[in-house]
Coordinates of C-alpha atoms and ligand atoms in Angstrom, one line a residue:
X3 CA 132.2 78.3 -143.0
X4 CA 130.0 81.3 -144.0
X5 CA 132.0 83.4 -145.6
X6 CA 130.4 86.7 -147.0
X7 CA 132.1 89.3 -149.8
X8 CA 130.6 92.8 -148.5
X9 CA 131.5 95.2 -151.6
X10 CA 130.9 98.7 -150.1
X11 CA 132.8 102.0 -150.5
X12 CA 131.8 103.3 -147.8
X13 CA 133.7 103.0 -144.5
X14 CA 131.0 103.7 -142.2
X15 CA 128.4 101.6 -143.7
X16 CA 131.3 98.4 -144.3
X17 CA 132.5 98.9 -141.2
X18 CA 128.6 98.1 -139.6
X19 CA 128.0 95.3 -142.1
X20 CA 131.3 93.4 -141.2
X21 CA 130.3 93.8 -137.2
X22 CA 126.6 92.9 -137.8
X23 CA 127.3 89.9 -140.2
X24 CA 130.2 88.8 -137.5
X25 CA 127.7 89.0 -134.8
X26 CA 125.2 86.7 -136.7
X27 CA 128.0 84.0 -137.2
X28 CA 129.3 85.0 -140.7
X29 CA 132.6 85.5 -141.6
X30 CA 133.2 88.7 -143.7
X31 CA 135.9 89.2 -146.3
X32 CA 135.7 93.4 -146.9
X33 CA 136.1 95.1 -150.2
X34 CA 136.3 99.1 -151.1
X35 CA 135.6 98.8 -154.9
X36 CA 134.4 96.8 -157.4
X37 CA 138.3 95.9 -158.9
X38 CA 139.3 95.0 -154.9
X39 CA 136.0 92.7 -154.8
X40 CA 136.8 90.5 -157.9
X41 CA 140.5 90.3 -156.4
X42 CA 138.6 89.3 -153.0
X43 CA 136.6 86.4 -154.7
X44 CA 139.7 84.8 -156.4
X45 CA 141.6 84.9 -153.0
X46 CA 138.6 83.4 -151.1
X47 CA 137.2 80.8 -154.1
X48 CA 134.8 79.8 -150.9
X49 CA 132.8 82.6 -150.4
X50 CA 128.8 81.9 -150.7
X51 CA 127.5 84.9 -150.7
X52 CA 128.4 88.7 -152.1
X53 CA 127.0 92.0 -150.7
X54 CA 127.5 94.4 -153.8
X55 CA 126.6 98.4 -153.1
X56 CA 125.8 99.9 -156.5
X57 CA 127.2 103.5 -156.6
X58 CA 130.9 102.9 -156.2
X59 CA 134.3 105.1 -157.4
X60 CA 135.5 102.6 -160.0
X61 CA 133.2 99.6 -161.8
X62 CA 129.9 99.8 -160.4
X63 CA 127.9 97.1 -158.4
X64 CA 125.5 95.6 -161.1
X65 CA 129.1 95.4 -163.4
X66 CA 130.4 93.5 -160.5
X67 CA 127.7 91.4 -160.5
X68 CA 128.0 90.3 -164.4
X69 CA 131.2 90.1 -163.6
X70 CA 130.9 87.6 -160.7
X71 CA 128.1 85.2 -162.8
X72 CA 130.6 84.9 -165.7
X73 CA 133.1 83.2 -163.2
X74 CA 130.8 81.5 -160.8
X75 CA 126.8 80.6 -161.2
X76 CA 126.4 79.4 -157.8
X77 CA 127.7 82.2 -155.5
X78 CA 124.2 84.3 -154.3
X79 CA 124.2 88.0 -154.3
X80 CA 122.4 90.5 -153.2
X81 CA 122.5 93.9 -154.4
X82 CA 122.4 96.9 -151.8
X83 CA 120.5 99.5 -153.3
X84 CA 119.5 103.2 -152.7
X85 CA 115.6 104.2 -152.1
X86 CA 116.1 106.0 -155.2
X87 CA 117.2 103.6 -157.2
X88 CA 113.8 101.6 -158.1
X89 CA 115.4 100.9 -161.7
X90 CA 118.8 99.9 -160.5
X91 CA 117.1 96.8 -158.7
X92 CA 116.0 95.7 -162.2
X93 CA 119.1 96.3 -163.7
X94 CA 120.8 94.4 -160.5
X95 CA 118.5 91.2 -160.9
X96 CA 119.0 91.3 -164.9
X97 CA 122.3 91.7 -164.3
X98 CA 122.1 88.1 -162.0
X99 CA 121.7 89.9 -158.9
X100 CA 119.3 87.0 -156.9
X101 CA 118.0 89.7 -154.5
X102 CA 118.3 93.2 -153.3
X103 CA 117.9 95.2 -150.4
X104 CA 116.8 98.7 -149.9
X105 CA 119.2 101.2 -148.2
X106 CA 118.2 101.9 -145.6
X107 CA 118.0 98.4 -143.8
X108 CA 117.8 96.6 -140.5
X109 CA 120.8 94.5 -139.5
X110 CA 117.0 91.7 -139.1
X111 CA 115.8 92.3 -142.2
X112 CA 119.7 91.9 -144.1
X113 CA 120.5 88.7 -141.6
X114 CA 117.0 87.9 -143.1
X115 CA 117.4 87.8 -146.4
X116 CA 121.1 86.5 -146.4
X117 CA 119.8 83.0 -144.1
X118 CA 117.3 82.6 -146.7
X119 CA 119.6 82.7 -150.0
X120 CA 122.3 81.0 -147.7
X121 CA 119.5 77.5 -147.2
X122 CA 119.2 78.1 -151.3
X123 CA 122.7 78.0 -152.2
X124 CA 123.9 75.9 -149.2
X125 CA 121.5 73.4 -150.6
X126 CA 123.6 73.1 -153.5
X127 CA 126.6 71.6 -151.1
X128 CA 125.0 69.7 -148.2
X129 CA 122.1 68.5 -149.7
X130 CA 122.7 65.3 -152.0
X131 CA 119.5 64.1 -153.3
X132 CA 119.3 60.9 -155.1
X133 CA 120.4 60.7 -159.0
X134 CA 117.4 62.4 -160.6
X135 CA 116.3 63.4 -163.9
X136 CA 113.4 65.5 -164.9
X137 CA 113.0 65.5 -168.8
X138 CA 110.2 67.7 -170.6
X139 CA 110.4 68.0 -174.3
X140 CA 114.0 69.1 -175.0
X141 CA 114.8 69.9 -171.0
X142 CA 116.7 67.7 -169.2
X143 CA 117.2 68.9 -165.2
X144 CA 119.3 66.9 -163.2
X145 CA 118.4 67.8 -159.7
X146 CA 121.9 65.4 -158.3
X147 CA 124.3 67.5 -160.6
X148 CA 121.9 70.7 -160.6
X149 CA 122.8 70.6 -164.2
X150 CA 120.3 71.9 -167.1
X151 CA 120.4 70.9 -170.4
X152 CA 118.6 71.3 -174.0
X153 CA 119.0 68.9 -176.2
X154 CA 122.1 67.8 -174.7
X155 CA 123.8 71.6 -174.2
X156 CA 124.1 73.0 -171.0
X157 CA 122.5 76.4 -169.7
X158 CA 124.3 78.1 -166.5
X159 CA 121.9 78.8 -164.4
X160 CA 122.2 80.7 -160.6
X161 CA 121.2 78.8 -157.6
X162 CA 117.3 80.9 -157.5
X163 CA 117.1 79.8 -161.2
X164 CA 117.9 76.2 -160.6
X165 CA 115.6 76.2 -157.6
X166 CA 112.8 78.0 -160.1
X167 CA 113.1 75.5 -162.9
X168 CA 113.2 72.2 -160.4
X169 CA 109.9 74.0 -159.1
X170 CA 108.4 74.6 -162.7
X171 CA 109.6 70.7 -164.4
X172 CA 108.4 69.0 -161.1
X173 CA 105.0 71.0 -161.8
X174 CA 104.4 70.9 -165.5
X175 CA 101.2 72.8 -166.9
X176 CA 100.4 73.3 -163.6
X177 CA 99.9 77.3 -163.1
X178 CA 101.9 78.3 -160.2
X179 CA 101.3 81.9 -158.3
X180 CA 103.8 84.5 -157.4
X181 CA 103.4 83.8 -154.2
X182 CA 103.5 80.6 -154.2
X183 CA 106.6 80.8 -156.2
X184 CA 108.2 83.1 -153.8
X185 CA 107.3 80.7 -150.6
X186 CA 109.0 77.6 -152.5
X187 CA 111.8 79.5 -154.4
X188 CA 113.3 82.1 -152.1
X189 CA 111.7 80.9 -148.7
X190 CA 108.7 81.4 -146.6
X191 CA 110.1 84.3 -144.1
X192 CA 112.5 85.8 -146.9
X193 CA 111.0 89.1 -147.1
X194 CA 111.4 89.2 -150.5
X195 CA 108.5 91.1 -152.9
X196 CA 107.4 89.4 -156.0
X197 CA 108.4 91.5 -158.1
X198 CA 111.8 90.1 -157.9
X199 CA 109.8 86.9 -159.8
X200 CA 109.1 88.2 -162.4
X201 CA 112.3 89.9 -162.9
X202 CA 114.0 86.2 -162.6
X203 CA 111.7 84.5 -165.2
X204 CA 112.5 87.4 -167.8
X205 CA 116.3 86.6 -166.9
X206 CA 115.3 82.9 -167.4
X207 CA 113.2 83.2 -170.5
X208 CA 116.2 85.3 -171.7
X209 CA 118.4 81.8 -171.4
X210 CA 115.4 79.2 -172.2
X211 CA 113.7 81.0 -175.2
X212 CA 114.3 81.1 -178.6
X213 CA 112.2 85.0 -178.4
X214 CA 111.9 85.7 -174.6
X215 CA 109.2 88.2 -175.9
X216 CA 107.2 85.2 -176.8
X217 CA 108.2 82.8 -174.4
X218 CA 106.8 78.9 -175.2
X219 CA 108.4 77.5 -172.2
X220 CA 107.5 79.8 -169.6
X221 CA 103.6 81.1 -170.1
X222 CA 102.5 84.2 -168.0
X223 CA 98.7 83.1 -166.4
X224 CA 98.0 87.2 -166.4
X225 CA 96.9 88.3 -162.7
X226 CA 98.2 85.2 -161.1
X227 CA 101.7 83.7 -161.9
X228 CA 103.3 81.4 -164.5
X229 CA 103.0 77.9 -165.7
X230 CA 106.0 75.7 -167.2
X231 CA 105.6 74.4 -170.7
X232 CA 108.7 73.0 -171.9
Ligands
LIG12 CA1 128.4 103.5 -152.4

Protein backbone atom coordinates (compact mmCIF):
# COMPACT_ATOMS: atom_id res chain seq x y z
CA UNK A 1 0.00 0.00 0.00
CA UNK A 2 1.03 3.53 -0.96
CA UNK A 3 -0.43 5.59 1.27
CA UNK A 4 0.28 9.42 0.92
CA UNK A 5 -0.55 12.37 3.85
CA UNK A 6 -1.42 15.40 1.38
CA UNK A 7 -1.42 18.50 4.02
CA UNK A 8 -3.13 21.31 2.04
CA UNK A 9 -5.59 24.00 3.03
CA UNK A 10 -6.81 24.54 0.18
CA UNK A 11 -9.78 22.68 -1.18
CA UNK A 12 -9.31 23.15 -4.74
CA UNK A 13 -5.70 22.36 -4.84
CA UNK A 14 -6.33 18.98 -2.21
CA UNK A 15 -9.09 18.07 -3.89
CA UNK A 16 -6.70 17.72 -7.47
CA UNK A 17 -3.85 16.16 -5.53
CA UNK A 18 -6.03 13.39 -3.96
CA UNK A 19 -7.61 12.64 -7.72
CA UNK A 20 -4.08 12.81 -9.36
CA UNK A 21 -2.22 10.71 -6.71
CA UNK A 22 -5.41 8.23 -6.86
CA UNK A 23 -5.01 7.98 -10.55
CA UNK A 24 -1.26 7.14 -10.28
CA UNK A 25 -2.04 4.15 -7.81
CA UNK A 26 -1.53 5.96 -4.43
CA UNK A 27 -3.78 5.99 -1.81
CA UNK A 28 -4.34 9.47 -0.23
CA UNK A 29 -5.20 10.17 3.38
CA UNK A 30 -6.34 14.33 3.19
CA UNK A 31 -5.60 16.84 5.84
CA UNK A 32 -6.75 20.76 6.07
CA UNK A 33 -4.14 21.96 8.61
CA UNK A 34 -1.19 21.22 10.18
CA UNK A 35 -2.98 20.00 13.83
CA UNK A 36 -5.52 17.63 11.40
CA UNK A 37 -2.15 16.24 9.65
CA UNK A 38 -0.31 15.12 12.81
CA UNK A 39 -3.79 13.56 13.95
CA UNK A 40 -3.79 11.88 10.26
CA UNK A 41 -0.21 10.28 10.80
CA UNK A 42 -1.04 8.68 14.23
CA UNK A 43 -4.39 7.22 12.65
CA UNK A 44 -2.46 5.88 9.60
CA UNK A 45 1.12 4.80 11.41
CA UNK A 46 1.63 3.38 7.56
CA UNK A 47 1.84 6.23 5.58
CA UNK A 48 5.30 6.60 3.46
CA UNK A 49 5.04 9.70 2.30
CA UNK A 50 3.74 13.47 3.41
CA UNK A 51 2.77 16.24 0.97
CA UNK A 52 3.09 19.36 3.39
CA UNK A 53 1.88 23.02 1.84
CA UNK A 54 3.68 25.71 3.73
CA UNK A 55 1.26 28.71 4.17
CA UNK A 56 -1.47 27.15 6.25
CA UNK A 57 -4.25 28.86 8.98
CA UNK A 58 -2.86 27.16 12.11
CA UNK A 59 0.95 25.56 12.47
CA UNK A 60 2.70 25.99 9.32
CA UNK A 61 4.15 23.30 6.89
CA UNK A 62 7.96 23.41 7.70
CA UNK A 63 6.54 23.14 11.81
CA UNK A 64 4.79 20.14 10.51
CA UNK A 65 7.62 18.82 9.23
CA UNK A 66 9.89 19.06 12.55
CA UNK A 67 7.15 17.90 13.92
CA UNK A 68 6.75 14.66 11.79
CA UNK A 69 10.90 13.84 12.04
CA UNK A 70 10.74 14.01 15.89
CA UNK A 71 8.07 11.03 15.65
CA UNK A 72 9.24 9.22 12.62
CA UNK A 73 12.87 9.43 10.61
CA UNK A 74 11.80 7.27 7.83
CA UNK A 75 8.48 8.80 6.53
CA UNK A 76 9.72 11.05 3.19
CA UNK A 77 8.28 14.45 2.65
CA UNK A 78 8.15 16.83 0.35
CA UNK A 79 7.38 20.28 0.91
CA UNK A 80 4.92 22.22 -1.57
CA UNK A 81 6.12 25.50 -1.89
CA UNK A 82 5.20 28.86 -3.49
CA UNK A 83 7.45 30.49 -6.44
CA UNK A 84 7.93 33.04 -4.01
CA UNK A 85 9.18 31.33 -1.47
CA UNK A 86 12.98 30.51 -2.57
CA UNK A 87 13.93 30.80 1.35
CA UNK A 88 11.07 28.70 2.60
CA UNK A 89 12.68 25.62 0.57
CA UNK A 90 15.79 26.03 2.77
CA UNK A 91 13.96 26.35 5.69
CA UNK A 92 11.71 23.18 4.60
CA UNK A 93 14.86 20.93 3.95
CA UNK A 94 16.56 22.20 7.28
CA UNK A 95 13.63 21.66 8.77
CA UNK A 96 13.93 17.64 7.42
CA UNK A 97 11.92 18.30 4.40
CA UNK A 98 13.80 15.52 1.77
CA UNK A 99 12.47 17.57 -1.22
CA UNK A 100 10.26 20.25 -2.45
CA UNK A 101 8.24 21.16 -5.19
CA UNK A 102 7.47 24.42 -6.74
CA UNK A 103 3.77 25.64 -6.97
CA UNK A 104 2.90 25.60 -9.67
CA UNK A 105 3.47 21.87 -10.69
CA UNK A 106 2.49 19.15 -13.18
CA UNK A 107 0.58 16.18 -11.82
CA UNK A 108 4.32 14.37 -14.06
CA UNK A 109 6.66 16.31 -12.48
CA UNK A 110 4.87 15.60 -8.56
CA UNK A 111 4.10 11.71 -9.63
CA UNK A 112 7.92 12.28 -10.49
CA UNK A 113 9.43 13.17 -7.63
CA UNK A 114 7.03 11.12 -5.21
CA UNK A 115 8.18 7.51 -7.33
CA UNK A 116 11.63 8.61 -6.75
CA UNK A 117 11.50 9.22 -2.81
CA UNK A 118 8.90 6.25 -2.72
CA UNK A 119 12.10 3.55 -4.36
CA UNK A 120 14.29 5.58 -1.42
CA UNK A 121 12.20 5.02 1.42
CA UNK A 122 10.45 1.77 0.09
CA UNK A 123 14.06 0.54 0.08
CA UNK A 124 14.07 0.69 3.64
CA UNK A 125 11.07 -2.11 3.79
CA UNK A 126 11.52 -4.42 0.85
CA UNK A 127 15.02 -4.42 0.41
CA UNK A 128 16.94 -6.69 3.00
CA UNK A 129 20.53 -6.58 2.23
CA UNK A 130 22.88 -8.90 3.90
CA UNK A 131 24.16 -7.97 7.63
CA UNK A 132 26.58 -5.20 6.80
CA UNK A 133 28.79 -2.93 8.57
CA UNK A 134 30.70 -0.02 7.36
CA UNK A 135 33.06 1.34 10.10
CA UNK A 136 35.31 4.65 9.53
CA UNK A 137 37.05 6.09 12.51
CA UNK A 138 34.20 6.47 15.09
CA UNK A 139 31.19 5.70 12.37
CA UNK A 140 29.64 2.62 12.37
CA UNK A 141 26.71 2.34 9.40
CA UNK A 142 24.84 -0.68 9.45
CA UNK A 143 23.31 -0.87 6.01
CA UNK A 144 20.84 -4.28 7.37
CA UNK A 145 19.40 -2.15 10.38
CA UNK A 146 20.07 1.31 8.50
CA UNK A 147 21.24 2.26 11.84
CA UNK A 148 24.23 4.93 12.36
CA UNK A 149 26.29 5.12 15.15
CA UNK A 150 29.41 7.13 16.79
CA UNK A 151 31.13 5.57 19.10
CA UNK A 152 28.39 3.40 19.97
CA UNK A 153 25.46 6.27 20.14
CA UNK A 154 23.01 6.40 17.60
CA UNK A 155 22.20 9.42 15.24
CA UNK A 156 18.47 9.49 13.56
CA UNK A 157 18.93 10.04 10.33
CA UNK A 158 15.95 10.35 7.31
CA UNK A 159 15.92 7.85 4.62
CA UNK A 160 17.93 10.68 1.86
CA UNK A 161 20.46 10.90 4.80
CA UNK A 162 20.96 7.28 5.32
CA UNK A 163 21.11 6.77 1.57
CA UNK A 164 23.84 9.87 1.58
CA UNK A 165 26.04 8.44 4.24
CA UNK A 166 25.96 4.66 2.80
CA UNK A 167 27.02 6.55 -0.46
CA UNK A 168 29.82 8.65 1.31
CA UNK A 169 31.33 5.41 3.90
CA UNK A 170 31.22 3.05 0.83
CA UNK A 171 33.33 5.83 -0.99
CA UNK A 172 35.84 7.15 1.59
CA UNK A 173 38.19 10.15 0.48
CA UNK A 174 36.88 9.61 -2.65
CA UNK A 175 35.50 13.29 -3.92
CA UNK A 176 32.00 12.68 -5.08
CA UNK A 177 30.11 15.46 -7.43
CA UNK A 178 26.75 16.96 -6.95
CA UNK A 179 25.62 15.42 -9.59
CA UNK A 180 26.82 12.40 -9.07
CA UNK A 181 25.43 12.54 -5.68
CA UNK A 182 22.04 13.50 -6.88
CA UNK A 183 22.00 10.45 -9.57
CA UNK A 184 22.90 7.82 -6.69
CA UNK A 185 21.03 9.58 -3.77
CA UNK A 186 17.59 10.85 -4.95
CA UNK A 187 17.51 9.01 -8.37
CA UNK A 188 18.48 9.44 -11.96
CA UNK A 189 15.02 10.91 -13.41
CA UNK A 190 14.06 12.64 -9.98
CA UNK A 191 14.10 16.05 -11.20
CA UNK A 192 15.51 17.25 -8.25
CA UNK A 193 18.25 20.47 -8.47
CA UNK A 194 21.43 20.19 -6.49
CA UNK A 195 20.88 22.56 -4.50
CA UNK A 196 18.81 20.47 -2.42
CA UNK A 197 22.56 18.61 -1.71
CA UNK A 198 23.93 20.87 -0.33
CA UNK A 199 21.17 21.86 1.81
CA UNK A 200 21.06 17.99 3.16
CA UNK A 201 24.88 17.76 4.01
CA UNK A 202 24.55 21.12 6.08
CA UNK A 203 21.48 19.21 7.80
CA UNK A 204 23.92 16.32 8.14
CA UNK A 205 27.02 18.09 9.22
CA UNK A 206 24.61 19.70 11.73
CA UNK A 207 24.04 15.91 13.25
CA UNK A 208 27.78 14.51 12.39
CA UNK A 209 29.97 17.55 13.41
CA UNK A 210 31.31 18.59 16.46
CA UNK A 211 31.32 22.59 14.49
CA UNK A 212 29.16 22.01 11.26
CA UNK A 213 31.02 25.42 10.30
CA UNK A 214 34.13 23.43 10.18
CA UNK A 215 33.07 20.12 9.19
CA UNK A 216 36.01 17.22 9.52
CA UNK A 217 33.81 14.54 8.34
CA UNK A 218 32.20 15.93 5.42
CA UNK A 219 34.90 18.25 3.34
CA UNK A 220 33.47 20.60 0.57
CA UNK A 221 35.88 19.87 -2.82
CA UNK A 222 34.82 23.83 -3.84
CA UNK A 223 33.31 23.79 -7.56
CA UNK A 224 32.65 20.21 -7.58
CA UNK A 225 31.00 18.29 -4.59
CA UNK A 226 32.05 16.65 -1.28
CA UNK A 227 34.30 13.93 -0.05
CA UNK A 228 33.58 11.75 3.24
CA UNK A 229 36.29 11.78 5.87
CA UNK A 230 35.07 10.25 8.88
CA1 LIG B 1 -1.88 27.05 1.68
Amino acid sequence: MKRILVLEDEDSIRSFLVLNLRRAGFEPVEAATGQEALERLREFPDVRLALLDVMLPDIDGFEVCRRIRTMDSRIGIIMLTAKSQEMDKITGLTSGADDYVTKPFSTAELTARIDALMRRTGEAVAAAPPAEELRQGAFLLNTRTRVLTRNGHRIRLTQIEYALMRLFMSNPGKPLSRGEILTQVWGKDSGAEEKVVDVNIRRLRIKLEEDPNAPLCINTVWGYGYQWNG
